[in-house]
Short mmCIF file of C-alpha atoms in Angstrom, two decimals:
data_model
loop_
_atom_site.label_atom_id
_atom_site.label_comp_id
_atom_site.label_asym_id
_atom_site.label_seq_id
_atom_site.Cartn_x
_atom_site.Cartn_y
_atom_site.Cartn_z
CA MET A 1 65.19 5.63 2.66
CA LEU A 2 65.72 2.89 0.11
CA ASP A 3 68.35 0.25 0.90
CA VAL A 4 69.36 -2.12 -1.87
CA ARG A 5 71.72 -5.06 -1.49
CA ILE A 6 71.96 -7.54 -4.34
CA ASP A 7 74.49 -10.28 -3.68
CA ARG A 8 73.64 -12.19 -6.82
CA LYS A 9 70.97 -12.17 -9.50
CA GLU A 10 70.66 -14.74 -12.25
CA PHE A 11 67.90 -15.71 -14.67
CA ALA A 12 66.39 -19.19 -14.78
CA SER A 13 67.43 -19.52 -18.42
CA ASP A 14 71.10 -18.73 -17.69
CA PRO A 15 72.99 -19.87 -14.58
CA GLU A 16 75.59 -17.09 -15.02
CA ALA A 17 74.99 -14.15 -12.67
CA VAL A 18 73.83 -10.93 -14.35
CA LEU A 19 74.18 -8.72 -11.26
CA ARG A 20 76.62 -9.20 -8.42
CA GLY A 21 77.69 -7.27 -5.36
CA ILE A 22 75.50 -4.21 -5.78
CA ALA A 23 74.67 -2.23 -2.65
CA PHE A 24 73.52 1.36 -2.28
CA SER A 25 71.05 3.53 -0.43
CA VAL A 26 68.87 6.38 -1.64
CA ARG A 27 67.80 9.17 0.73
CA ARG A 28 65.14 11.84 0.43
CA GLY A 29 66.10 14.68 -1.90
CA GLU A 30 68.66 12.66 -3.85
CA ILE A 31 68.50 12.29 -7.63
CA VAL A 32 70.40 9.12 -8.35
CA GLY A 33 71.37 8.11 -11.87
CA LEU A 34 72.11 4.47 -12.70
CA LEU A 35 74.54 4.69 -15.57
CA GLY A 36 75.62 1.73 -17.64
CA PRO A 37 75.69 0.47 -21.21
CA SER A 38 72.65 -1.16 -22.82
CA GLY A 39 72.19 -4.71 -21.52
CA ALA A 40 74.05 -4.05 -18.26
CA GLY A 41 70.99 -4.98 -16.19
CA LYS A 42 69.77 -1.50 -15.24
CA THR A 43 66.14 -2.44 -15.86
CA THR A 44 66.60 -5.69 -13.91
CA LEU A 45 67.98 -3.66 -11.02
CA LEU A 46 64.96 -1.32 -11.13
CA ARG A 47 62.57 -4.28 -11.22
CA ILE A 48 64.27 -5.65 -8.11
CA LEU A 49 64.06 -2.40 -6.19
CA LEU A 50 60.38 -2.05 -7.18
CA GLY A 51 59.63 -5.53 -5.83
CA LEU A 52 58.68 -6.86 -9.29
CA ASP A 53 61.54 -9.37 -9.31
CA VAL A 54 62.11 -11.22 -6.06
CA SER A 55 64.25 -14.10 -7.34
CA PHE A 56 67.66 -12.80 -6.24
CA SER A 57 69.89 -13.19 -3.21
CA GLY A 58 70.07 -10.03 -1.15
CA ALA A 59 67.52 -7.66 0.31
CA VAL A 60 65.64 -4.48 -0.57
CA LYS A 61 64.22 -2.28 2.16
CA CYS A 62 62.05 0.65 1.16
CA ASP A 63 60.73 3.19 3.67
CA PHE A 64 59.23 5.44 1.01
CA ARG A 65 55.44 5.32 1.28
CA ARG A 66 54.50 6.22 -2.28
CA VAL A 67 56.60 5.07 -5.20
CA GLY A 68 55.86 6.47 -8.67
CA VAL A 69 57.17 4.52 -11.65
CA VAL A 70 57.90 5.43 -15.25
CA PHE A 71 58.68 2.25 -17.17
CA GLN A 72 60.66 2.16 -20.39
CA GLU A 73 57.40 1.47 -22.24
CA PRO A 74 54.43 3.66 -21.24
CA ARG A 75 52.25 0.73 -20.04
CA LEU A 76 48.99 2.66 -20.36
CA LEU A 77 45.64 0.84 -20.42
CA PRO A 78 44.30 1.18 -23.98
CA TRP A 79 40.64 0.94 -22.85
CA LEU A 80 40.93 4.00 -20.61
CA THR A 81 41.34 7.62 -21.62
CA VAL A 82 44.52 9.47 -20.74
CA GLU A 83 42.81 11.11 -17.77
CA ASP A 84 41.41 7.81 -16.50
CA ASN A 85 44.83 6.17 -16.87
CA ILE A 86 46.24 8.81 -14.54
CA ARG A 87 43.27 8.67 -12.14
CA LEU A 88 43.57 4.86 -11.95
CA VAL A 89 46.70 4.90 -9.76
CA VAL A 90 45.37 7.49 -7.29
CA THR A 91 43.53 5.90 -4.38
CA SER A 92 41.21 7.76 -2.01
CA ALA A 93 43.87 7.74 0.73
CA MET A 94 46.23 9.85 -1.42
CA PRO A 95 46.18 13.61 -1.97
CA GLN A 96 43.93 14.13 -5.00
CA PRO A 97 45.92 15.53 -7.95
CA ASP A 98 44.88 18.23 -10.40
CA ILE A 99 45.03 16.05 -13.50
CA GLY A 100 44.56 18.97 -15.88
CA PHE A 101 47.56 20.72 -14.31
CA LEU A 102 49.65 17.53 -14.50
CA LEU A 103 48.85 17.15 -18.19
CA GLU A 104 49.72 20.81 -18.78
CA THR A 105 53.03 20.16 -17.02
CA VAL A 106 53.95 17.43 -19.50
CA GLN A 107 52.64 19.63 -22.35
CA LEU A 108 49.60 17.45 -23.02
CA GLY A 109 46.85 19.73 -21.75
CA HIS A 110 44.67 18.89 -24.76
CA ALA A 111 45.01 15.10 -24.54
CA GLY A 112 42.95 14.19 -21.46
CA ALA A 113 40.07 12.64 -23.41
CA LEU A 114 42.25 10.77 -25.91
CA ARG A 115 43.03 7.09 -25.70
CA PRO A 116 46.61 5.78 -25.65
CA GLN A 117 46.28 4.39 -29.20
CA GLN A 118 45.82 7.94 -30.42
CA LEU A 119 49.12 9.12 -28.92
CA SER A 120 52.65 8.96 -30.28
CA LEU A 121 55.20 7.04 -28.21
CA GLY A 122 56.66 10.28 -26.92
CA MET A 123 53.22 11.53 -25.85
CA ALA A 124 52.42 8.22 -24.18
CA ARG A 125 55.66 8.37 -22.21
CA ARG A 126 54.77 11.86 -21.02
CA VAL A 127 51.38 10.54 -19.86
CA ALA A 128 53.27 7.81 -17.99
CA LEU A 129 55.34 10.51 -16.29
CA ALA A 130 52.18 12.45 -15.36
CA ARG A 131 50.69 9.22 -13.97
CA ALA A 132 53.76 8.63 -11.79
CA LEU A 133 53.63 12.21 -10.48
CA ALA A 134 49.87 11.97 -9.82
CA ILE A 135 50.36 9.93 -6.65
CA SER A 136 52.68 12.63 -5.20
CA PRO A 137 55.47 10.06 -4.84
CA ASP A 138 58.22 10.41 -2.30
CA LEU A 139 60.31 8.14 -4.53
CA LEU A 140 60.14 8.41 -8.32
CA VAL A 141 61.71 5.54 -10.28
CA MET A 142 62.27 6.12 -14.00
CA ASP A 143 63.70 3.76 -16.61
CA GLU A 144 65.31 5.70 -19.48
CA PRO A 145 62.56 8.30 -19.05
CA PHE A 146 63.44 10.72 -21.81
CA ALA A 147 64.77 8.27 -24.39
CA SER A 148 62.13 8.66 -27.10
CA LEU A 149 61.56 12.39 -26.72
CA ASP A 150 63.14 15.03 -28.91
CA ALA A 151 66.13 16.71 -27.28
CA ARG A 152 64.40 20.02 -26.45
CA LEU A 153 61.31 18.41 -24.90
CA GLY A 154 63.37 15.76 -23.09
CA SER A 155 65.57 18.46 -21.62
CA ALA A 156 62.57 20.55 -20.53
CA LEU A 157 60.87 17.59 -18.87
CA ALA A 158 64.08 16.48 -17.16
CA GLU A 159 64.48 20.01 -15.84
CA GLY A 160 60.85 19.90 -14.68
CA VAL A 161 61.40 16.64 -12.80
CA VAL A 162 64.53 18.03 -11.13
CA THR A 163 62.66 21.17 -10.05
CA TRP A 164 59.74 19.06 -8.78
CA ALA A 165 62.12 16.81 -6.79
CA ARG A 166 63.91 19.80 -5.27
CA THR A 167 60.60 21.44 -4.34
CA THR A 168 59.01 18.36 -2.80
CA GLY A 169 62.15 16.77 -1.37
CA ALA A 170 61.30 13.51 -3.14
CA ALA A 171 63.99 11.06 -4.14
CA VAL A 172 64.49 10.09 -7.79
CA VAL A 173 66.20 7.02 -9.21
CA LEU A 174 66.63 6.96 -12.98
CA THR A 175 68.50 4.78 -15.41
CA THR A 176 70.30 6.16 -18.42
CA HIS A 177 73.09 5.27 -20.78
CA ASP A 178 73.64 8.91 -21.68
CA LEU A 179 76.44 10.21 -19.48
CA SER A 180 76.15 13.88 -20.44
CA GLN A 181 72.39 13.91 -19.76
CA ALA A 182 72.95 12.17 -16.43
CA LEU A 183 75.64 14.58 -15.32
CA GLU A 184 73.39 17.56 -15.98
CA ARG A 185 70.59 16.32 -13.74
CA VAL A 186 71.62 13.94 -11.00
CA THR A 187 73.11 14.49 -7.57
CA ARG A 188 74.71 11.05 -7.54
CA LEU A 189 75.84 8.62 -10.18
CA LEU A 190 76.01 4.86 -9.75
CA ILE A 191 78.11 3.37 -12.50
CA LEU A 192 77.27 -0.20 -13.42
CA ALA A 193 79.58 -2.28 -15.59
CA GLY A 194 81.38 -5.57 -15.98
CA GLU A 195 80.31 -9.18 -16.47
CA PRO A 196 78.46 -9.88 -14.27
CA THR A 197 77.43 -6.30 -13.71
CA THR A 198 78.73 -4.81 -10.50
CA LEU A 199 78.61 -1.37 -8.97
CA CYS A 200 81.87 0.17 -10.18
CA ALA A 201 81.50 3.59 -8.67
CA ASP A 202 79.16 5.63 -6.48
CA VAL A 203 80.00 9.25 -7.33
CA PRO A 204 78.42 12.41 -5.94
CA VAL A 205 77.79 14.94 -8.72
CA ALA A 206 77.61 18.21 -6.83
CA VAL A 207 80.63 20.25 -7.76
CA SER A 208 80.65 22.00 -11.10
CA GLY A 209 83.66 21.57 -13.27
CA ASP A 210 85.28 19.22 -10.83
CA ALA A 211 88.35 17.84 -12.60
CA ALA A 212 88.66 15.01 -10.09
CA LEU A 213 85.11 13.87 -10.90
CA TYR A 214 85.96 13.77 -14.60
CA ALA A 215 89.03 11.73 -13.90
CA LYS A 216 87.12 9.32 -11.70
CA LEU A 217 84.32 8.91 -14.22
CA LEU A 218 86.78 8.41 -17.04
CA ASP A 219 88.55 5.84 -14.93
CA ASN A 220 85.37 3.92 -14.31
CA PHE A 221 83.80 4.50 -17.66
CA THR A 222 86.51 2.53 -19.44
CA PHE A 223 84.78 -0.57 -18.06
CA LEU A 224 81.67 0.25 -19.98
CA GLY A 225 82.91 -0.25 -23.53
CA ALA A 226 81.58 1.63 -26.55
CA ASP A 227 78.20 3.29 -26.17
CA SER A 228 75.28 2.47 -28.46
CA ASN A 229 75.84 5.65 -30.48
CA GLY A 230 79.24 4.33 -31.54
CA LYS A 231 81.31 6.75 -29.49
CA SER A 232 83.91 5.37 -27.14
CA PRO A 233 83.43 6.35 -23.49
CA GLU A 234 86.38 8.67 -23.72
CA GLN A 235 84.92 10.41 -26.77
CA GLU A 236 81.61 10.68 -24.96
CA LEU A 237 83.28 12.28 -21.98
CA LEU A 238 85.36 14.69 -24.07
CA SER A 239 82.36 15.82 -26.11
CA MET A 240 80.16 16.64 -23.15
CA PRO A 241 79.93 19.95 -21.35
CA PRO A 242 81.45 20.18 -17.91
CA PRO A 243 79.19 19.25 -14.98
CA GLY A 244 77.02 22.15 -13.93
CA TYR A 245 77.22 23.77 -17.37
CA HIS A 246 73.84 24.13 -19.07
CA GLN A 247 73.87 24.83 -22.73
CA ASP A 248 71.26 27.35 -23.91
CA LYS A 249 68.84 25.54 -26.16
CA MET B 1 14.15 5.35 -44.36
CA GLY B 2 17.66 3.90 -44.42
CA ARG B 3 18.80 1.65 -47.23
CA ILE B 4 19.32 -2.02 -46.48
CA ASP B 5 22.90 -3.14 -47.15
CA SER B 6 23.52 -6.09 -49.46
CA ALA B 7 24.48 -8.52 -46.67
CA THR B 8 21.21 -7.85 -44.79
CA ARG B 9 19.23 -8.17 -48.01
CA ASP B 10 20.89 -11.52 -48.76
CA ARG B 11 20.14 -12.75 -45.24
CA LEU B 12 16.49 -11.77 -45.57
CA LEU B 13 16.24 -13.43 -48.97
CA SER B 14 17.85 -16.59 -47.59
CA LEU B 15 15.35 -16.64 -44.72
CA LEU B 16 12.48 -16.14 -47.17
CA GLY B 17 13.88 -19.02 -49.23
CA PHE B 18 13.79 -21.25 -46.14
CA VAL B 19 10.13 -20.36 -45.49
CA ALA B 20 9.29 -20.90 -49.18
CA ILE B 21 10.94 -24.36 -49.21
CA TRP B 22 9.12 -25.24 -45.99
CA TRP B 23 5.82 -24.06 -47.48
CA GLY B 24 6.47 -26.00 -50.71
CA GLY B 25 7.43 -29.13 -48.75
CA ALA B 26 4.26 -28.86 -46.65
CA ARG B 27 2.15 -28.62 -49.84
CA LEU B 28 3.78 -31.74 -51.26
CA THR B 29 3.50 -34.00 -48.19
CA VAL B 30 0.70 -36.50 -48.12
CA SER B 31 -0.34 -35.75 -44.56
CA PRO B 32 -0.45 -32.14 -43.29
CA ALA B 33 0.10 -33.55 -39.76
CA LEU B 34 3.61 -34.73 -40.78
CA LEU B 35 4.81 -31.33 -41.97
CA PRO B 36 2.39 -28.45 -41.33
CA GLY B 37 2.92 -25.24 -43.30
CA PRO B 38 4.41 -22.05 -41.85
CA GLN B 39 1.00 -20.39 -41.56
CA GLN B 40 -0.42 -23.30 -39.52
CA VAL B 41 2.57 -23.28 -37.19
CA ALA B 42 2.36 -19.49 -36.74
CA LEU B 43 -1.37 -19.73 -36.03
CA PHE B 44 -0.78 -22.48 -33.45
CA ALA B 45 1.91 -20.42 -31.73
CA TRP B 46 -0.40 -17.39 -31.65
CA ARG B 47 -3.22 -19.46 -30.06
CA GLU B 48 -0.80 -20.85 -27.47
CA CYS B 49 0.26 -17.29 -26.71
CA LEU B 50 -3.34 -16.19 -26.24
CA ASN B 51 -4.22 -19.09 -23.91
CA GLY B 52 -1.05 -18.44 -21.86
CA ALA B 53 0.56 -21.89 -22.33
CA LEU B 54 3.45 -20.68 -24.47
CA PRO B 55 4.44 -17.69 -22.27
CA ALA B 56 4.31 -19.93 -19.15
CA ALA B 57 6.54 -22.55 -20.78
CA PHE B 58 8.93 -19.85 -22.02
CA ALA B 59 9.12 -18.25 -18.57
CA ALA B 60 9.98 -21.57 -16.88
CA THR B 61 12.66 -22.40 -19.45
CA LEU B 62 14.10 -18.87 -19.51
CA ALA B 63 14.46 -18.89 -15.71
CA ARG B 64 16.41 -22.17 -15.87
CA VAL B 65 18.53 -20.91 -18.78
CA ALA B 66 19.32 -17.66 -16.94
CA ILE B 67 20.30 -19.33 -13.65
CA ALA B 68 22.36 -22.07 -15.33
CA PHE B 69 24.01 -19.55 -17.70
CA VAL B 70 25.04 -17.19 -14.90
CA LEU B 71 26.35 -20.02 -12.69
CA ALA B 72 28.28 -21.65 -15.55
CA MET B 73 29.77 -18.34 -16.68
CA PHE B 74 30.72 -17.20 -13.18
CA GLY B 75 32.01 -20.56 -11.91
CA GLY B 76 33.71 -21.44 -15.19
CA GLY B 77 35.13 -17.91 -15.44
CA VAL B 78 36.71 -18.01 -11.97
CA VAL B 79 38.12 -21.54 -12.41
CA GLY B 80 39.33 -20.73 -15.94
CA TYR B 81 41.07 -17.56 -14.73
CA LEU B 82 42.81 -19.40 -11.89
CA ALA B 83 43.83 -22.26 -14.21
CA GLY B 84 45.23 -19.75 -16.70
CA ARG B 85 47.26 -17.94 -14.04
CA SER B 86 48.62 -20.94 -12.11
CA ARG B 87 50.19 -24.03 -13.61
CA ARG B 88 49.46 -25.92 -10.42
CA VAL B 89 45.76 -25.09 -10.46
CA ASN B 90 45.68 -25.99 -14.14
CA ALA B 91 47.31 -29.37 -13.43
CA TRP B 92 44.47 -30.07 -10.99
CA VAL B 93 41.68 -28.70 -13.15
CA ASP B 94 42.70 -29.92 -16.60
CA PRO B 95 41.84 -33.64 -16.23
CA TRP B 96 38.38 -32.72 -14.90
CA VAL B 97 37.84 -30.36 -17.81
CA VAL B 98 38.86 -33.03 -20.33
CA ILE B 99 36.44 -35.49 -18.75
CA GLY B 100 33.71 -32.82 -18.64
CA LEU B 101 34.20 -31.96 -22.30
CA ASN B 102 34.02 -35.57 -23.41
CA LEU B 103 31.24 -36.84 -21.15
CA PRO B 104 27.93 -36.98 -23.07
CA VAL B 105 25.47 -34.37 -21.77
CA LEU B 106 22.82 -37.07 -21.53
CA VAL B 107 24.95 -39.04 -19.03
CA VAL B 108 25.38 -35.95 -16.84
CA ILE B 109 21.64 -35.22 -16.87
CA VAL B 110 20.57 -38.78 -16.11
CA LEU B 111 23.11 -39.14 -13.29
CA ALA B 112 22.10 -35.78 -11.78
CA TYR B 113 18.43 -36.84 -11.75
CA ILE B 114 19.30 -40.25 -10.22
CA TRP B 115 21.65 -38.90 -7.55
CA ILE B 116 19.91 -35.65 -6.64
CA GLY B 117 16.31 -36.35 -7.62
CA LEU B 118 13.85 -35.07 -10.21
CA ASN B 119 14.03 -31.41 -9.19
CA ASP B 120 15.21 -28.05 -10.47
CA ALA B 121 18.47 -28.18 -8.50
CA ALA B 122 19.49 -31.36 -10.33
CA ALA B 123 18.35 -29.91 -13.67
CA ILE B 124 20.35 -26.71 -13.26
CA LEU B 125 23.40 -28.51 -11.86
CA ALA B 126 23.40 -30.83 -14.88
CA VAL B 127 23.31 -27.86 -17.26
CA VAL B 128 26.08 -26.06 -15.37
CA LEU B 129 28.31 -29.16 -15.34
CA ALA B 130 27.73 -29.69 -19.04
CA LYS B 131 28.44 -26.06 -19.95
CA ALA B 132 31.19 -24.99 -17.51
CA PRO B 133 34.11 -26.90 -19.14
CA THR B 134 33.84 -24.89 -22.36
CA VAL B 135 33.78 -21.64 -20.34
CA ILE B 136 36.83 -22.81 -18.37
CA VAL B 137 38.78 -23.59 -21.55
CA THR B 138 37.94 -20.25 -23.20
CA VAL B 139 38.63 -18.08 -20.15
CA ARG B 140 41.83 -20.04 -19.39
CA GLU B 141 43.15 -19.01 -22.81
CA GLY B 142 42.25 -15.40 -22.00
CA ALA B 143 44.01 -15.55 -18.63
CA ARG B 144 47.13 -16.97 -20.29
CA ALA B 145 47.14 -14.10 -22.76
CA LEU B 146 46.98 -11.38 -20.07
CA ASP B 147 49.58 -8.66 -20.58
CA THR B 148 52.19 -9.13 -17.85
CA SER B 149 53.59 -5.63 -18.34
CA LEU B 150 50.22 -4.15 -17.33
CA ALA B 151 50.04 -6.47 -14.32
CA GLU B 152 53.50 -5.26 -13.29
CA MET B 153 52.41 -1.66 -13.67
CA ALA B 154 49.46 -2.36 -11.35
CA GLN B 155 51.76 -4.10 -8.87
CA ALA B 156 54.36 -1.32 -8.94
CA PHE B 157 51.68 1.29 -8.19
CA HIS B 158 50.18 -0.96 -5.47
CA LEU B 159 46.71 -0.83 -7.02
CA PRO B 160 44.06 -2.37 -4.75
CA MET B 161 42.98 -5.86 -5.85
CA GLY B 162 39.44 -4.75 -6.80
CA ARG B 163 40.77 -1.99 -9.04
CA ARG B 164 43.27 -4.39 -10.67
CA LEU B 165 40.52 -6.87 -11.47
CA ARG B 166 38.08 -4.26 -12.75
CA PHE B 167 40.38 -2.03 -14.78
CA VAL B 168 43.38 -4.21 -15.69
CA VAL B 169 42.27 -7.86 -15.82
CA LEU B 170 38.58 -7.79 -16.76
CA PRO B 171 38.90 -5.62 -19.90
CA GLN B 172 41.49 -8.07 -21.24
CA LEU B 173 39.27 -11.06 -20.45
CA LEU B 174 36.10 -9.53 -21.90
CA PRO B 175 36.56 -10.77 -25.50
CA TYR B 176 37.03 -14.30 -24.15
CA LEU B 177 34.08 -13.98 -21.77
CA ALA B 178 31.95 -12.65 -24.62
CA ALA B 179 32.92 -15.58 -26.86
CA ALA B 180 32.17 -18.03 -24.03
CA GLY B 181 28.89 -16.22 -23.34
CA ARG B 182 27.65 -16.26 -26.91
CA SER B 183 28.45 -19.91 -27.56
CA GLY B 184 27.37 -20.63 -24.00
CA LEU B 185 23.87 -19.28 -24.39
CA SER B 186 23.14 -21.34 -27.49
CA ILE B 187 24.45 -24.51 -25.84
CA THR B 188 22.76 -23.80 -22.50
CA TRP B 189 19.23 -23.42 -23.80
CA LYS B 190 19.52 -26.59 -25.87
CA ILE B 191 20.69 -28.55 -22.81
CA VAL B 192 17.91 -27.00 -20.69
CA LEU B 193 15.32 -28.25 -23.21
CA LEU B 194 16.79 -31.75 -22.94
CA VAL B 195 16.79 -31.57 -19.14
CA GLU B 196 13.14 -30.48 -19.15
CA LEU B 197 12.20 -33.16 -21.65
CA LEU B 198 13.74 -35.85 -19.43
CA GLY B 199 12.46 -34.84 -16.04
CA ARG B 200 10.69 -31.53 -15.46
CA PRO B 201 6.93 -30.83 -15.34
CA SER B 202 7.22 -27.38 -16.96
CA GLY B 203 9.04 -25.46 -19.66
CA VAL B 204 9.49 -25.73 -23.41
CA GLY B 205 11.24 -29.12 -23.14
CA TYR B 206 8.29 -30.53 -21.19
CA ALA B 207 5.87 -29.14 -23.80
CA LEU B 208 7.93 -30.70 -26.61
CA ASN B 209 7.76 -34.05 -24.80
CA LEU B 210 3.96 -33.82 -24.63
CA PHE B 211 3.71 -32.87 -28.31
CA PHE B 212 6.02 -35.78 -29.20
CA GLN B 213 3.81 -38.25 -27.33
CA ASN B 214 0.73 -36.88 -29.12
CA PHE B 215 2.56 -36.80 -32.48
CA ASN B 216 1.82 -33.06 -32.68
CA VAL B 217 4.43 -31.81 -35.19
CA THR B 218 2.75 -28.39 -35.34
CA GLY B 219 3.29 -27.94 -31.61
CA ILE B 220 6.91 -29.14 -31.80
CA LEU B 221 7.68 -26.70 -34.62
CA ALA B 222 5.77 -23.82 -33.00
CA TYR B 223 7.50 -24.09 -29.60
CA GLY B 224 10.92 -25.07 -30.96
CA LEU B 225 11.15 -22.34 -33.58
CA ALA B 226 9.60 -19.66 -31.36
CA PHE B 227 12.09 -20.38 -28.56
CA ALA B 228 15.05 -20.48 -30.96
CA SER B 229 13.91 -17.08 -32.31
CA LEU B 230 13.72 -15.71 -28.78
CA MET B 231 17.27 -16.90 -28.04
CA LEU B 232 18.53 -15.33 -31.27
CA LEU B 233 16.83 -12.11 -30.23
CA VAL B 234 18.52 -12.21 -26.80
CA GLU B 235 21.88 -12.79 -28.45
CA GLY B 236 21.39 -10.03 -31.01
CA ALA B 237 19.75 -7.49 -28.71
CA VAL B 238 21.64 -8.11 -25.46
CA LEU B 239 24.89 -10.09 -25.80
CA GLN B 240 26.22 -8.62 -29.06
CA PRO B 241 25.66 -4.96 -28.05
CA LEU B 242 27.30 -5.70 -24.67
CA GLU B 243 30.29 -7.21 -26.46
CA ARG B 244 30.51 -4.26 -28.86
CA ARG B 245 30.37 -1.82 -25.95
CA ALA B 246 33.04 -3.68 -24.00
CA THR B 247 35.44 -3.72 -26.95
CA ALA B 248 34.61 -0.26 -28.32
CA TRP B 249 38.07 1.03 -27.32
CA ARG B 250 39.63 -1.10 -30.07
CA SER B 251 38.01 1.07 -32.73
CA HIS B 252 40.19 3.98 -31.60
CA ALA B 253 43.33 2.13 -32.67
#
């Protein structure tokens, strides 16, 4: 289980708090979406739960043994091939992955011998996903994982991650600012908003077409302000399919 | 047979020009002992090779250069890395580095011989102390330029320390280490010659001292130029290919 409690987080350059009063837990098998507008501190929150940022008041307790990470940028080593980048994070104590199979899974079966500089951003992000899955994580943390992929590929990969998580029982925490995408995939939504950012709502997303869920989200989403695509939260909500509905691509 | 590119041809012509000027100068001097011609110097070097004096002197000097070079690179590399990663370490190291950079090499050598004695340990220590500050400064810059996002990736995946150093840190430091190594070799061998000239009974520096006392310009030129050529060969045949290999991934960009 992952237990996160952030009483207050501020940056050295700005005494104003950026995160305040955020507490939640993540259990095995859950797919938790952190939803909030750009600049709300979602990445900061992920950095804290990964142990990369320890300058905050609060506590993070993580019982998961292997944590796979997909950062917003791919963060591949340019001097290693794609295969070696994936192999790098696998130690001898871990189950040894079939790297060819992993690359096939992210539709990059041909790219094992290439170097990151020879990949597009979308390809590099898929390698980063394969790298995170290579350690057979019991917690997978992803920061806007499908942002730079085309809609069809992003949807296919998101579906793949959901299937993988359901099969293995691993937990997933992902950030997104796309409500409709989040609702299609996650089992729980944490809505972050306000100044400083607080946890506005912790909503289970299990029941399809649940009118009460819509109402609750709409209620909370008004805190978020306009999304980066220019739509208001209400427009965003009205334009999306109901939870549980999967549009044929 | 491959064609020689214009830059190589110009270099060869320039080198030939140097030999021609030397030869012309030697013809014009009143005394051949003051400036012997290239052929006399080459012949002297060949004779010294045959009687074993030149290889023995080269071996002694090369051993000192190799030991001092490795120690200065390793010690300077470690200190430079730590200084680049920690402001506190840098605050401690920086004044020493500034003093080291500005202290005349001759002072370091003389003090090492006085305090430690006329032996190889003092000679090598003097060379290391004279060379290490430049390695520290170069590697410190490299450590400051390390990509923090890659370090975070390594931390998030809990990579073992050895793997982090080998695959994440070292490849980023290599261009800086290569720069320190190339400038380091040329400085190191020149300091070693000075150290030998001042207080060792073997090596090229010792031979140069003997030739100086006997006013043997042919010997000075033969040993000096032959050793400089050997060092250029080491740089061209060993250090540069190593550097190219270490940074080959950049060509895929």
